Short mmCIF file of C-alpha atoms in Angstrom, two decimals:
data_model
loop_
_atom_site.label_atom_id
_atom_site.label_comp_id
_atom_site.label_asym_id
_atom_site.label_seq_id
_atom_site.Cartn_x
_atom_site.Cartn_y
_atom_site.Cartn_z
CA MET A 350 -8.40 8.88 39.58
CA THR A 351 -5.51 9.95 37.51
CA LYS A 352 -6.56 10.48 33.54
CA LEU A 353 -4.19 8.94 30.80
CA LEU A 354 -6.67 9.35 28.30
CA GLU A 355 -9.48 11.90 28.46
CA VAL A 356 -12.37 12.29 26.08
CA THR A 357 -14.70 15.08 26.39
CA ASN A 358 -17.96 16.07 24.75
CA ILE A 359 -16.48 15.03 21.24
CA THR A 360 -18.85 15.57 18.12
CA ALA A 361 -17.87 13.26 14.83
CA GLY A 362 -18.42 12.32 11.66
CA TYR A 363 -17.70 10.38 8.16
CA GLY A 364 -15.92 12.96 6.13
CA ASP A 365 -19.35 15.88 4.92
CA GLY A 366 -22.00 13.45 6.60
CA PRO A 367 -24.12 13.52 10.03
CA ALA A 368 -22.09 13.38 13.03
CA ILE A 369 -21.86 9.91 14.53
CA LEU A 370 -20.66 11.11 17.56
CA ASP A 371 -22.21 13.39 19.34
CA GLY A 372 -21.81 14.70 23.33
CA ALA A 373 -19.26 11.02 23.46
CA HIS A 374 -17.01 11.35 26.55
CA LEU A 375 -14.58 9.22 28.28
CA THR A 376 -12.02 8.42 30.66
CA VAL A 377 -9.26 5.72 30.45
CA GLU A 378 -7.04 5.34 33.81
CA PRO A 379 -3.22 4.35 33.58
CA GLY A 380 -2.93 0.26 33.14
CA LYS A 381 -6.74 -0.33 33.33
CA VAL A 382 -8.91 -2.44 31.01
CA HIS A 383 -11.72 -0.46 29.43
CA CYS A 384 -14.99 -1.70 27.54
CA ILE A 385 -17.06 0.49 25.71
CA ILE A 386 -20.35 -1.15 25.24
CA GLY A 387 -23.36 -0.05 23.28
CA PRO A 388 -26.14 -1.53 20.39
CA ASN A 389 -24.89 -1.61 17.12
CA GLY A 390 -24.88 2.20 15.79
CA ALA A 391 -23.84 3.65 19.01
CA GLY A 392 -20.47 5.25 17.34
CA LYS A 393 -17.88 2.12 19.77
CA SER A 394 -15.90 2.27 16.58
CA THR A 395 -15.77 5.62 15.61
CA LEU A 396 -14.72 7.15 19.24
CA LEU A 397 -12.37 5.04 18.92
CA LYS A 398 -11.65 6.23 15.00
CA ALA A 399 -11.94 8.97 16.02
CA ILE A 400 -9.43 9.13 19.41
CA CYS A 401 -6.43 7.70 16.82
CA GLY A 402 -6.68 9.95 14.24
CA MET A 403 -8.87 8.53 11.84
CA LEU A 404 -11.38 10.88 11.63
CA SER A 405 -12.00 14.65 12.17
CA ILE A 406 -13.61 15.79 15.07
CA ARG A 407 -15.55 18.34 14.76
CA LYS A 408 -16.17 19.52 18.49
CA GLY A 409 -15.01 19.16 22.14
CA ASP A 410 -11.43 17.84 23.15
CA VAL A 411 -9.24 14.46 23.30
CA VAL A 412 -6.54 14.86 25.65
CA PHE A 413 -3.83 12.35 26.07
CA LYS A 414 -0.88 12.99 29.17
CA GLY A 415 -2.30 16.65 29.20
CA GLU A 416 -1.98 16.99 25.59
CA ARG A 417 -4.40 17.83 23.09
CA LEU A 418 -4.55 15.31 20.16
CA ASN A 419 -7.41 17.18 17.94
CA GLY A 420 -6.26 17.66 14.31
CA LEU A 421 -3.31 14.93 14.67
CA ARG A 422 -2.97 12.64 11.37
CA PRO A 423 -2.82 8.48 12.82
CA ASP A 424 0.89 8.36 12.48
CA GLN A 425 1.38 11.37 14.66
CA ILE A 426 -1.00 10.18 18.04
CA LEU A 427 1.21 6.23 17.50
CA ARG A 428 4.11 8.35 18.21
CA LYS A 429 2.85 9.77 21.43
CA GLY A 430 1.71 6.58 22.05
CA ILE A 431 -1.71 5.39 21.23
CA CYS A 432 -1.89 1.88 19.28
CA PHE A 433 -5.13 1.37 17.24
CA VAL A 434 -6.36 -2.22 16.03
CA PRO A 435 -9.43 -1.36 13.83
CA GLN A 436 -12.02 -5.19 13.12
CA GLU A 437 -10.00 -5.78 10.10
CA ARG A 438 -6.77 -6.43 12.11
CA ALA A 439 -4.61 -4.06 9.59
CA LEU A 440 -2.14 -6.65 8.71
CA PHE A 441 -0.46 -7.10 5.59
CA PRO A 442 -1.05 -9.90 3.68
CA LYS A 443 1.76 -10.35 1.51
CA MET A 444 3.67 -9.85 4.23
CA THR A 445 6.12 -12.15 6.13
CA VAL A 446 4.65 -12.67 9.69
CA ARG A 447 8.42 -11.09 10.75
CA GLU A 448 7.49 -8.48 8.11
CA ASN A 449 4.42 -7.46 9.67
CA LEU A 450 5.67 -7.57 13.30
CA ARG A 451 8.48 -5.22 11.40
CA MET A 452 6.04 -3.05 10.59
CA GLY A 453 4.32 -2.65 13.91
CA GLY A 454 7.91 -1.09 14.73
CA PHE A 455 8.00 1.46 11.81
CA ILE A 456 8.68 4.46 14.39
CA LEU A 457 11.46 3.29 16.35
CA ASP A 458 14.93 4.19 14.76
CA ASP A 459 17.44 1.84 16.11
CA LYS A 460 16.85 -1.20 13.92
CA LYS A 461 18.75 -3.30 16.23
CA GLU A 462 15.91 -2.26 19.12
CA LEU A 463 13.61 -3.59 16.79
CA GLU A 464 14.82 -6.40 16.02
CA ARG A 465 15.69 -7.39 19.64
CA ARG A 466 11.90 -6.67 20.80
CA ILE A 467 10.56 -8.33 17.33
CA ASP A 468 12.10 -11.61 19.07
CA GLY A 469 11.16 -10.52 22.04
CA ILE A 470 7.58 -11.05 20.74
CA LEU A 471 8.33 -13.90 18.78
CA GLU A 472 8.98 -15.35 22.38
CA ARG A 473 6.05 -15.04 23.62
CA PHE A 474 3.84 -15.59 21.28
CA PRO A 475 4.79 -19.10 19.60
CA ILE A 476 2.26 -19.51 17.48
CA LEU A 477 3.95 -16.21 15.49
CA ARG A 478 7.37 -17.70 16.26
CA GLU A 479 6.21 -20.92 14.24
CA ARG A 480 4.98 -19.05 11.26
CA ALA A 481 7.25 -16.16 11.76
CA GLU A 482 8.38 -16.96 7.52
CA GLN A 483 4.16 -17.46 6.69
CA HIS A 484 2.59 -14.35 4.71
CA ALA A 485 -0.20 -13.01 7.40
CA GLY A 486 -2.82 -13.42 4.32
CA THR A 487 -2.91 -17.27 4.97
CA MET A 488 -3.07 -17.80 8.58
CA SER A 489 -6.32 -18.16 10.59
CA GLY A 490 -8.28 -15.71 12.31
CA GLY A 491 -7.30 -16.26 15.55
CA GLN A 492 -3.43 -15.97 14.71
CA GLN A 493 -4.27 -12.85 12.52
CA GLN A 494 -5.86 -11.24 15.32
CA THR A 495 -2.89 -13.10 17.74
CA LEU A 496 -0.31 -11.37 15.27
CA ALA A 497 -2.77 -7.83 15.45
CA MET A 498 -2.53 -7.47 18.71
CA ALA A 499 0.97 -8.62 19.45
CA ARG A 500 2.22 -6.38 16.59
CA THR A 501 1.28 -3.29 18.82
CA LEU A 502 3.18 -3.88 21.83
CA ILE A 503 6.38 -3.68 19.57
CA ILE A 504 6.91 -0.21 20.49
CA LYS A 505 5.40 -0.33 24.32
CA PRO A 506 2.47 1.76 23.88
CA ASP A 507 0.45 3.42 27.14
CA ILE A 508 -2.53 2.88 25.21
CA VAL A 509 -3.85 -0.08 22.90
CA MET A 510 -7.58 0.20 21.49
CA LEU A 511 -8.67 -2.75 20.21
CA ASP A 512 -12.17 -2.46 18.17
CA GLU A 513 -13.68 -5.54 18.43
CA PRO A 514 -11.39 -8.67 18.93
CA SER A 515 -13.57 -11.85 19.36
CA LEU A 516 -15.11 -10.75 15.50
CA GLY A 517 -15.62 -13.72 13.43
CA LEU A 518 -13.66 -15.79 16.29
CA ALA A 519 -14.62 -19.01 17.73
CA PRO A 520 -15.71 -18.78 21.54
CA LYS A 521 -12.09 -20.68 22.42
CA ILE A 522 -9.90 -18.37 20.40
CA VAL A 523 -12.03 -15.54 21.57
CA GLN A 524 -10.63 -16.65 25.17
CA GLU A 525 -7.11 -16.51 23.64
CA MET A 526 -7.75 -12.87 23.10
CA PHE A 527 -9.25 -11.71 26.20
CA ASP A 528 -5.93 -13.75 28.32
CA ILE A 529 -3.52 -11.84 25.10
CA MET A 530 -4.95 -8.63 26.94
CA LYS A 531 -5.27 -9.31 30.42
CA MET A 532 -1.38 -9.61 29.84
CA MET A 533 -1.15 -6.66 27.99
CA SER A 534 -2.86 -4.86 31.17
CA ALA A 535 -0.31 -7.05 33.81
CA GLU A 536 2.58 -5.07 31.91
CA GLY A 537 1.01 -1.95 32.44
CA VAL A 538 -0.35 -1.72 28.86
CA THR A 539 -3.58 0.25 29.02
CA VAL A 540 -6.31 -1.44 27.04
CA LEU A 541 -9.47 0.80 25.36
CA LEU A 542 -11.23 -2.12 24.27
CA VAL A 543 -15.00 -1.80 21.41
CA GLU A 544 -16.80 -5.55 22.26
CA GLN A 545 -19.99 -6.65 20.77
CA ASN A 546 -19.77 -9.56 23.63
CA ALA A 547 -20.65 -7.47 26.26
CA LEU A 548 -20.96 -9.18 28.85
CA MET A 549 -18.04 -10.92 28.30
CA GLY A 550 -15.79 -7.78 27.51
CA LEU A 551 -16.97 -6.01 30.94
CA LYS A 552 -15.88 -8.93 32.97
CA ASN A 553 -12.59 -8.93 31.65
CA ALA A 554 -12.94 -5.43 32.08
CA ASP A 555 -12.08 -2.71 35.17
CA TRP A 556 -14.03 0.11 33.47
CA GLY A 557 -17.61 0.02 31.59
CA VAL A 558 -18.47 3.12 29.17
CA VAL A 559 -21.90 2.67 28.20
CA LEU A 560 -22.40 4.16 24.30
CA ASP A 561 -25.47 4.84 22.47
CA LEU A 562 -26.69 6.82 19.80
CA GLY A 563 -23.40 8.61 19.94
CA ARG A 564 -23.20 10.31 23.47
CA THR A 565 -21.80 8.54 26.55
CA LEU A 566 -25.04 7.30 28.87
CA PHE A 567 -22.53 5.69 31.60
CA GLU A 568 -19.32 5.31 32.86
CA GLY A 569 -18.18 3.49 36.17
CA PRO A 570 -16.39 0.05 37.61
CA ALA A 571 -17.47 -3.01 35.23
CA ALA A 572 -18.28 -4.73 38.00
CA THR A 573 -21.49 -1.42 39.15
CA VAL A 574 -22.49 -1.54 34.74
CA LEU A 575 -22.38 -5.17 35.10
CA ALA A 576 -24.68 -5.11 38.27
CA ASP A 577 -26.73 -1.95 36.84
CA PRO A 578 -30.27 -3.89 35.98
CA ARG A 579 -31.31 -0.84 33.39
CA ILE A 580 -28.01 -2.34 31.53
CA GLN A 581 -28.54 -5.69 32.06
CA GLU A 582 -31.77 -5.12 30.84
CA LEU A 583 -30.84 -3.19 27.51
CA TYR A 584 -27.24 -3.64 26.27
CA LEU A 585 -26.80 -7.49 27.90
CA GLY A 586 -29.80 -9.06 26.86
CA GLY A 587 -31.19 -9.30 30.34
CA LYS A 588 -27.96 -11.64 31.70
CA LYS A 589 -26.96 -11.39 34.81
CA ALA A 590 -23.15 -10.87 35.76
CA ALA A 591 -22.19 -14.52 37.06
CA MET B 1332 17.28 -24.77 -33.16
CA ALA B 1333 19.36 -20.78 -34.04
CA GLU B 1334 16.39 -19.37 -35.07
CA ILE B 1335 14.04 -19.95 -32.07
CA LEU B 1336 17.63 -18.69 -29.82
CA GLN B 1337 17.41 -15.87 -32.36
CA ILE B 1338 13.82 -15.28 -31.62
CA LEU B 1339 13.60 -15.62 -27.84
CA ILE B 1340 16.79 -13.62 -27.29
CA LEU B 1341 15.50 -10.47 -28.97
CA GLY B 1342 12.02 -10.89 -27.09
CA LEU B 1343 14.02 -10.63 -24.02
CA ALA B 1344 16.05 -7.71 -24.91
CA LEU B 1345 13.10 -5.93 -26.02
CA GLY B 1346 10.99 -7.45 -22.70
CA GLY B 1347 13.63 -6.35 -20.28
CA VAL B 1348 12.71 -2.56 -21.65
CA ILE B 1349 9.22 -3.56 -21.69
CA ALA B 1350 9.50 -4.30 -17.96
CA LEU B 1351 10.59 -1.46 -16.68
CA MET B 1352 8.08 1.20 -18.96
CA GLY B 1353 5.51 -1.18 -16.60
CA SER B 1354 6.75 -1.35 -13.61
CA GLY B 1355 6.04 2.35 -12.67
CA LEU B 1356 2.71 2.08 -13.93
CA SER B 1357 2.55 -1.10 -11.77
CA LEU B 1358 3.61 0.65 -8.92
CA VAL B 1359 1.77 3.70 -8.82
CA PHE B 1360 -1.33 1.85 -8.97
CA GLY B 1361 -0.01 -0.03 -6.58
CA VAL B 1362 0.57 2.19 -4.34
CA MET B 1363 -2.40 4.63 -4.99
CA ARG B 1364 -4.75 3.00 -7.57
CA ILE B 1365 -4.43 5.34 -10.14
CA VAL B 1366 -4.24 3.84 -13.28
CA ASN B 1367 -1.82 6.13 -14.90
CA LEU B 1368 -3.11 6.46 -18.65
CA ALA B 1369 -0.55 9.10 -19.51
CA HIS B 1370 2.70 6.99 -17.83
CA PRO B 1371 3.12 6.04 -21.73
CA SER B 1372 3.46 9.74 -22.94
CA LEU B 1373 5.92 10.69 -20.12
CA ILE B 1374 7.81 7.64 -21.12
CA ILE B 1375 7.76 9.78 -24.74
CA GLY B 1376 8.90 12.82 -22.14
CA GLY B 1377 11.54 11.20 -20.91
CA ALA B 1378 12.86 10.02 -24.51
CA TYR B 1379 12.83 14.09 -25.96
CA ILE B 1380 14.64 15.04 -22.50
CA THR B 1381 17.05 11.80 -23.63
CA TYR B 1382 16.94 13.51 -27.53
CA LEU B 1383 17.96 16.35 -26.56
CA ALA B 1384 20.95 15.83 -24.84
CA PHE B 1385 21.94 13.60 -27.92
CA LYS B 1386 20.59 15.95 -30.48
CA ALA B 1387 22.75 19.28 -28.54
CA LEU B 1388 25.86 17.57 -26.29
CA GLY B 1389 26.00 14.35 -27.68
CA VAL B 1390 25.62 12.67 -24.02
CA ASP B 1391 25.20 9.11 -24.40
CA PRO B 1392 21.22 8.06 -24.28
CA ILE B 1393 22.74 5.12 -20.76
CA VAL B 1394 24.94 8.41 -19.20
CA MET B 1395 21.67 10.58 -19.21
CA LEU B 1396 19.12 7.86 -18.13
CA PRO B 1397 18.96 8.96 -14.40
CA VAL B 1398 19.26 12.83 -15.21
CA ALA B 1399 16.16 12.43 -17.52
CA ALA B 1400 14.87 9.87 -14.38
CA VAL B 1401 15.70 12.29 -12.34
CA ILE B 1402 13.54 15.48 -13.98
CA MET B 1403 11.14 13.17 -14.83
CA ALA B 1404 10.38 12.17 -11.20
CA ALA B 1405 10.31 15.93 -10.26
CA ILE B 1406 7.59 16.69 -12.27
CA GLY B 1407 5.76 13.35 -10.62
CA VAL B 1408 6.06 15.33 -7.61
CA VAL B 1409 4.56 18.50 -9.61
CA LEU B 1410 1.23 16.32 -11.40
CA TYR B 1411 0.43 14.50 -8.09
CA ARG B 1412 0.49 17.96 -5.86
CA LEU B 1413 -1.61 19.68 -8.24
CA VAL B 1414 -3.94 16.89 -10.02
CA PHE B 1415 -3.99 13.43 -8.43
CA GLN B 1416 -3.63 15.30 -3.91
CA ARG B 1417 -6.57 16.86 -4.42
CA GLU B 1418 -9.19 14.42 -5.06
CA ALA B 1419 -7.22 11.85 -3.02
CA LYS B 1420 -10.22 12.22 -0.33
CA SER B 1421 -12.81 11.39 -3.58
CA ALA B 1422 -14.97 8.26 -2.97
CA LYS B 1423 -14.17 7.69 -6.72
CA TYR B 1424 -10.80 7.72 -6.94
CA SER B 1425 -9.75 5.44 -8.79
CA GLU B 1426 -12.37 5.89 -11.91
CA MET B 1427 -11.64 10.01 -11.38
CA THR B 1428 -7.41 9.68 -12.40
CA VAL B 1429 -8.76 7.37 -14.66
CA LEU B 1430 -10.38 10.06 -16.42
CA LEU B 1431 -7.42 12.64 -15.43
CA THR B 1432 -4.91 11.02 -16.45
CA PHE B 1433 -6.73 10.39 -20.05
CA ALA B 1434 -6.57 14.52 -19.54
CA LEU B 1435 -3.41 14.62 -18.97
CA ALA B 1436 -2.35 12.08 -21.46
CA MET B 1437 -4.35 14.14 -24.22
CA MET B 1438 -2.02 17.32 -22.41
CA VAL B 1439 1.35 15.52 -22.72
CA GLU B 1440 0.77 14.96 -26.20
CA GLY B 1441 0.06 18.28 -27.35
CA LEU B 1442 2.86 20.36 -25.95
CA LEU B 1443 5.07 17.81 -26.67
CA GLY B 1444 3.54 17.92 -30.91
CA GLY B 1445 3.38 21.34 -30.35
CA LEU B 1446 7.39 21.68 -29.88
CA PHE B 1447 8.65 18.69 -31.53
CA THR B 1448 6.15 18.19 -34.39
CA ASN B 1449 4.80 15.03 -35.23
CA THR B 1450 8.02 13.43 -36.60
CA GLN B 1451 9.60 10.43 -35.80
CA ARG B 1452 12.42 10.57 -34.17
CA VAL B 1453 15.64 8.00 -32.85
CA THR B 1454 18.41 8.64 -30.47
CA SER B 1455 21.38 6.58 -32.61
CA PRO B 1456 24.68 6.03 -30.23
CA ASP B 1457 26.93 4.02 -31.90
CA TYR B 1458 25.94 0.94 -30.66
CA ALA B 1459 22.52 1.62 -31.50
CA THR B 1460 23.11 -0.12 -35.06
CA ALA B 1461 25.91 -2.64 -34.24
CA ALA B 1462 25.15 -5.93 -32.73
CA PHE B 1463 27.33 -8.77 -31.36
CA PHE B 1464 27.38 -12.42 -32.69
CA ILE B 1465 27.24 -15.64 -31.04
CA GLY B 1466 27.82 -18.02 -34.46
CA ASP B 1467 25.08 -17.81 -36.40
CA VAL B 1468 23.13 -16.12 -33.87
CA PHE B 1469 23.16 -12.57 -33.43
CA ILE B 1470 22.23 -9.63 -30.29
CA PRO B 1471 21.65 -5.90 -31.17
CA LYS B 1472 23.90 -4.09 -28.30
CA GLY B 1473 21.66 -1.51 -28.55
CA GLN B 1474 18.31 -3.91 -27.11
CA PHE B 1475 20.74 -6.73 -25.23
CA TYR B 1476 22.01 -2.92 -23.22
CA ALA B 1477 18.61 -1.62 -22.64
CA GLY B 1478 17.15 -4.98 -21.65
CA VAL B 1479 20.16 -5.44 -19.61
CA VAL B 1480 20.14 -1.71 -18.06
CA SER B 1481 16.15 -2.28 -17.59
CA LEU B 1482 16.43 -5.35 -15.58
CA THR B 1483 19.43 -3.81 -13.37
CA ILE B 1484 16.97 -0.35 -12.78
CA ILE B 1485 14.22 -3.40 -11.47
CA ALA B 1486 16.35 -5.33 -9.56
CA ALA B 1487 17.18 -2.35 -7.78
CA LEU B 1488 13.95 -0.77 -7.50
CA SER B 1489 12.26 -4.81 -6.03
CA LEU B 1490 15.79 -4.50 -3.53
CA PHE B 1491 15.21 -1.54 -2.39
CA LEU B 1492 11.45 -2.23 -1.65
CA LYS B 1493 12.34 -5.53 -0.20
CA TYR B 1494 15.14 -4.47 2.33
CA SER B 1495 14.73 -0.40 2.52
CA ARG B 1496 12.55 1.25 5.49
CA LEU B 1497 10.88 3.08 2.87
CA GLY B 1498 10.11 0.37 0.60
CA TYR B 1499 8.06 -1.30 3.21
CA ALA B 1500 6.14 1.61 4.00
CA ILE B 1501 5.79 1.92 0.25
CA ARG B 1502 4.76 -1.96 0.55
CA ALA B 1503 2.37 -2.12 3.57
CA THR B 1504 0.84 0.92 1.57
CA THR B 1505 0.42 -0.91 -1.29
CA GLN B 1506 -1.29 -3.53 0.61
CA ASN B 1507 -3.00 -1.74 3.11
CA ARG B 1508 -3.11 2.17 3.00
CA GLU B 1509 -4.72 2.40 6.51
CA ALA B 1510 -3.19 0.28 8.18
CA ALA B 1511 0.42 1.70 7.04
CA GLU B 1512 -1.23 4.39 8.44
CA LEU B 1513 -1.73 3.24 11.47
CA LEU B 1514 1.18 2.19 12.32
CA GLY B 1515 3.21 5.47 11.77
CA VAL B 1516 3.52 5.66 7.62
CA ASN B 1517 2.93 8.96 6.55
CA VAL B 1518 1.29 7.84 3.42
CA GLN B 1519 0.87 11.78 1.79
CA PHE B 1520 4.31 11.06 1.92
CA ILE B 1521 4.60 7.82 0.23
CA SER B 1522 2.17 8.30 -1.87
CA ILE B 1523 4.20 11.12 -3.21
CA LEU B 1524 7.39 9.19 -3.63
CA ALA B 1525 5.84 6.33 -5.34
CA PHE B 1526 4.23 8.60 -7.43
CA ALA B 1527 8.01 10.53 -7.95
CA ILE B 1528 9.68 6.91 -8.48
CA GLY B 1529 7.28 5.78 -10.87
CA ILE B 1530 7.47 8.78 -12.98
CA GLY B 1531 10.76 8.99 -12.65
CA LEU B 1532 11.35 5.11 -13.94
CA ALA B 1533 8.75 6.42 -16.93
CA GLY B 1534 12.02 9.09 -17.71
CA ALA B 1535 14.29 6.41 -17.27
CA ALA B 1536 12.84 4.32 -19.85
CA GLY B 1537 12.77 6.69 -21.45
CA SER B 1538 16.29 7.09 -22.27
CA LEU B 1539 15.94 3.36 -23.66
CA VAL B 1540 13.04 3.79 -25.60
CA SER B 1541 14.78 6.72 -27.65
CA PHE B 1542 17.03 4.10 -28.50
CA VAL B 1543 14.96 1.27 -29.10
CA PHE B 1544 12.15 2.19 -30.53
CA SER B 1545 11.25 5.13 -32.64
CA PHE B 1546 9.04 7.32 -31.08
CA PHE B 1547 6.91 10.66 -31.59
CA PRO B 1548 4.38 12.58 -29.27
CA ALA B 1549 0.88 10.32 -30.49
CA LYS B 1550 3.40 6.95 -30.09
CA HIS B 1551 1.97 6.20 -26.77
CA TRP B 1552 -2.01 5.28 -27.93
CA GLU B 1553 0.31 2.14 -29.49
CA TRP B 1554 2.23 1.60 -25.74
CA ILE B 1555 -0.52 2.85 -23.14
CA ALA B 1556 -2.56 -1.19 -24.55
CA MET B 1557 0.87 -2.96 -24.53
CA LEU B 1558 1.46 -2.01 -21.30
CA MET B 1559 -1.90 -2.28 -19.85
CA SER B 1560 -1.37 -5.86 -21.57
CA VAL B 1561 2.04 -6.24 -18.78
CA VAL B 1562 0.48 -5.18 -15.71
CA VAL B 1563 -2.78 -6.68 -16.37
CA LEU B 1564 -0.95 -10.14 -16.76
CA GLY B 1565 1.66 -9.86 -14.32
CA GLY B 1566 -0.80 -7.96 -11.39
CA MET B 1567 -1.78 -4.76 -11.10
CA GLY B 1568 0.68 -3.68 -8.71
CA SER B 1569 2.91 -6.77 -9.09
CA ILE B 1570 6.52 -5.29 -9.90
CA LEU B 1571 7.52 -9.01 -10.19
CA GLY B 1572 4.31 -9.89 -12.08
CA THR B 1573 5.16 -6.90 -14.43
CA VAL B 1574 8.68 -8.54 -15.05
CA VAL B 1575 7.46 -12.08 -15.54
CA GLY B 1576 4.28 -10.51 -17.77
CA ALA B 1577 6.72 -8.65 -19.75
CA LEU B 1578 9.06 -10.87 -20.71
CA PHE B 1579 6.72 -14.05 -21.99
CA LEU B 1580 4.62 -11.51 -23.65
CA SER B 1581 7.67 -9.49 -25.78
CA VAL B 1582 8.91 -13.65 -26.32
CA VAL B 1583 5.55 -14.48 -27.23
CA ALA B 1584 5.65 -11.64 -29.58
CA ALA B 1585 8.73 -11.90 -30.90
CA PHE B 1586 7.40 -15.58 -31.93
CA VAL B 1587 4.41 -14.61 -33.28
CA GLY B 1588 5.92 -11.68 -35.36
CA THR B 1589 8.49 -13.79 -36.82
CA TRP B 1590 6.44 -16.91 -37.51
CA ILE B 1591 2.97 -15.66 -38.77
CA GLY B 1592 3.74 -11.99 -39.52
CA ALA B 1593 4.58 -8.82 -38.29
CA THR B 1594 1.17 -6.81 -38.02
CA TRP B 1595 -0.38 -9.70 -35.64
CA SER B 1596 2.95 -9.45 -33.07
CA THR B 1597 0.73 -5.95 -31.91
CA LEU B 1598 -2.10 -8.53 -31.46
CA THR B 1599 -0.84 -10.31 -29.04
CA PHE B 1600 -0.44 -8.11 -26.35
CA PHE B 1601 -4.25 -7.49 -27.12
CA LEU B 1602 -5.15 -10.71 -27.57
CA ALA B 1603 -3.46 -10.98 -24.26
CA LEU B 1604 -5.27 -8.72 -22.18
CA PHE B 1605 -9.02 -9.98 -23.34
CA ILE B 1606 -8.48 -12.74 -22.52
CA ILE B 1607 -6.73 -12.61 -19.37
CA LEU B 1608 -10.00 -10.28 -17.95
CA LEU B 1609 -12.18 -12.92 -19.13
CA VAL B 1610 -9.86 -15.91 -17.07
CA ARG B 1611 -8.05 -14.78 -14.36
CA PRO B 1612 -8.68 -10.66 -14.36
CA GLN B 1613 -6.23 -10.45 -10.98
CA GLY B 1614 -3.33 -11.58 -13.29
CA LEU B 1615 -0.71 -14.42 -11.94
CA PHE B 1616 0.72 -12.18 -9.46
CA GLY B 1617 -2.04 -10.32 -8.27
CA GLU B 1618 -4.15 -11.75 -5.63
CA LYS B 1619 -7.41 -11.86 -4.55
CA PRO B 1620 -7.91 -10.41 -0.97
CA GLU B 1621 -7.23 -12.95 1.67
CA LEU B 1622 -7.90 -10.56 4.84
CA ALA B 1623 -11.54 -10.63 5.50
#
């Protein structure tokens, strides 16, 4: 299996507090959708934060394309090609959609290229084109999430990490978010997803990771995770995959 | 009618200077959530630099402005690294900075008092006591120049924040520090830069203040309340709000001072602060958070 990102037995937590992650591991293959599931407090979001440099890693390694990322700042990790959209969507409410997209390409030096890519994004996402001059804070939750996800594409990252993109969205809008995610994957962007709606997340993923109490219990093909009766019972509310 | 126009012009000219005095305070709060109670004492620091250059070398205060701004910006970098950087990760950062900046204000006052005594000072270039006359209306040249220079600096700052790459980074950090960091902004560098610009603006304001007001080391206590009123009215962190707040309150204070009495003029600012905090604590342009 080709490894794009490998997380090996990491321990991490907030500040000097107790470790939230203790023995979490993960393997990410290029171009695939990976879904991390687990109960509340399992450390799913913490794992994404540790990978992107928002939390310092106390033990273990995060290796991306053969390079160790431990100790790097979020802006440095972004420049390596890993983009993170947190639960709060990380938008700038008083900036317009276009300005938010411009911030998405902050690390690009070529201004003309940046504007070209922004035009490309606006072309692909008509809802953003219609609202290009509107402040992000005045848009609906679904539109904000679309903007947050579309913005990651500006820098053409290797990996996009999404923390509960469906949170607080209507079911119809949630499907749109998963469609965007599939589009990303089809374009060769690797997706690492944390999803509270485990069933839906796994159905849309290639690879599943089960996290509990800060450690990885299981990882394997999403279909295998979905079919596992024990995981169905514990983490999918007893629901069987259709 | 001429009287109203006269008061309006004087209020607007002074309002421009007060806007510059408050803009650095607002910028620093916006980016770093530091309520810099030492800001006015640093304005006085800029005024003394200008005063010294004027007295010793005859350098015009407006010519001295960029020099005072650069010197104070450099002092800002040192202060940030020495005082604020180490506290940046504290959960009670904003509360801590109130105490830290209060202590800093006392220290700056003590230092300036030791160096220059508490004698009132003022620089006196020729234009400080001259005026333009348009019919019955007179416009003091000193206040007019100071107002125009202030608003020009604020306009330049606004253009920088709106269109430059660093300006985007500062605005982004102001609105969502974590998001800015996730998009590649080195927020540590941006914090130092914004603090340096904020204190540099204090230095620039100090140069103008040096011929508009008389000053002495303890004068900053009077100014902090005035500046807080302006910044809170405009909305903490909003430069546009600071300008609108400064112009509005200065004009109101000018009318109050003329028609009711000079003693009541200063009260305008305090009363405004009190009312704004009760009625609309986010100020005119400081919106409540829109994102969940």
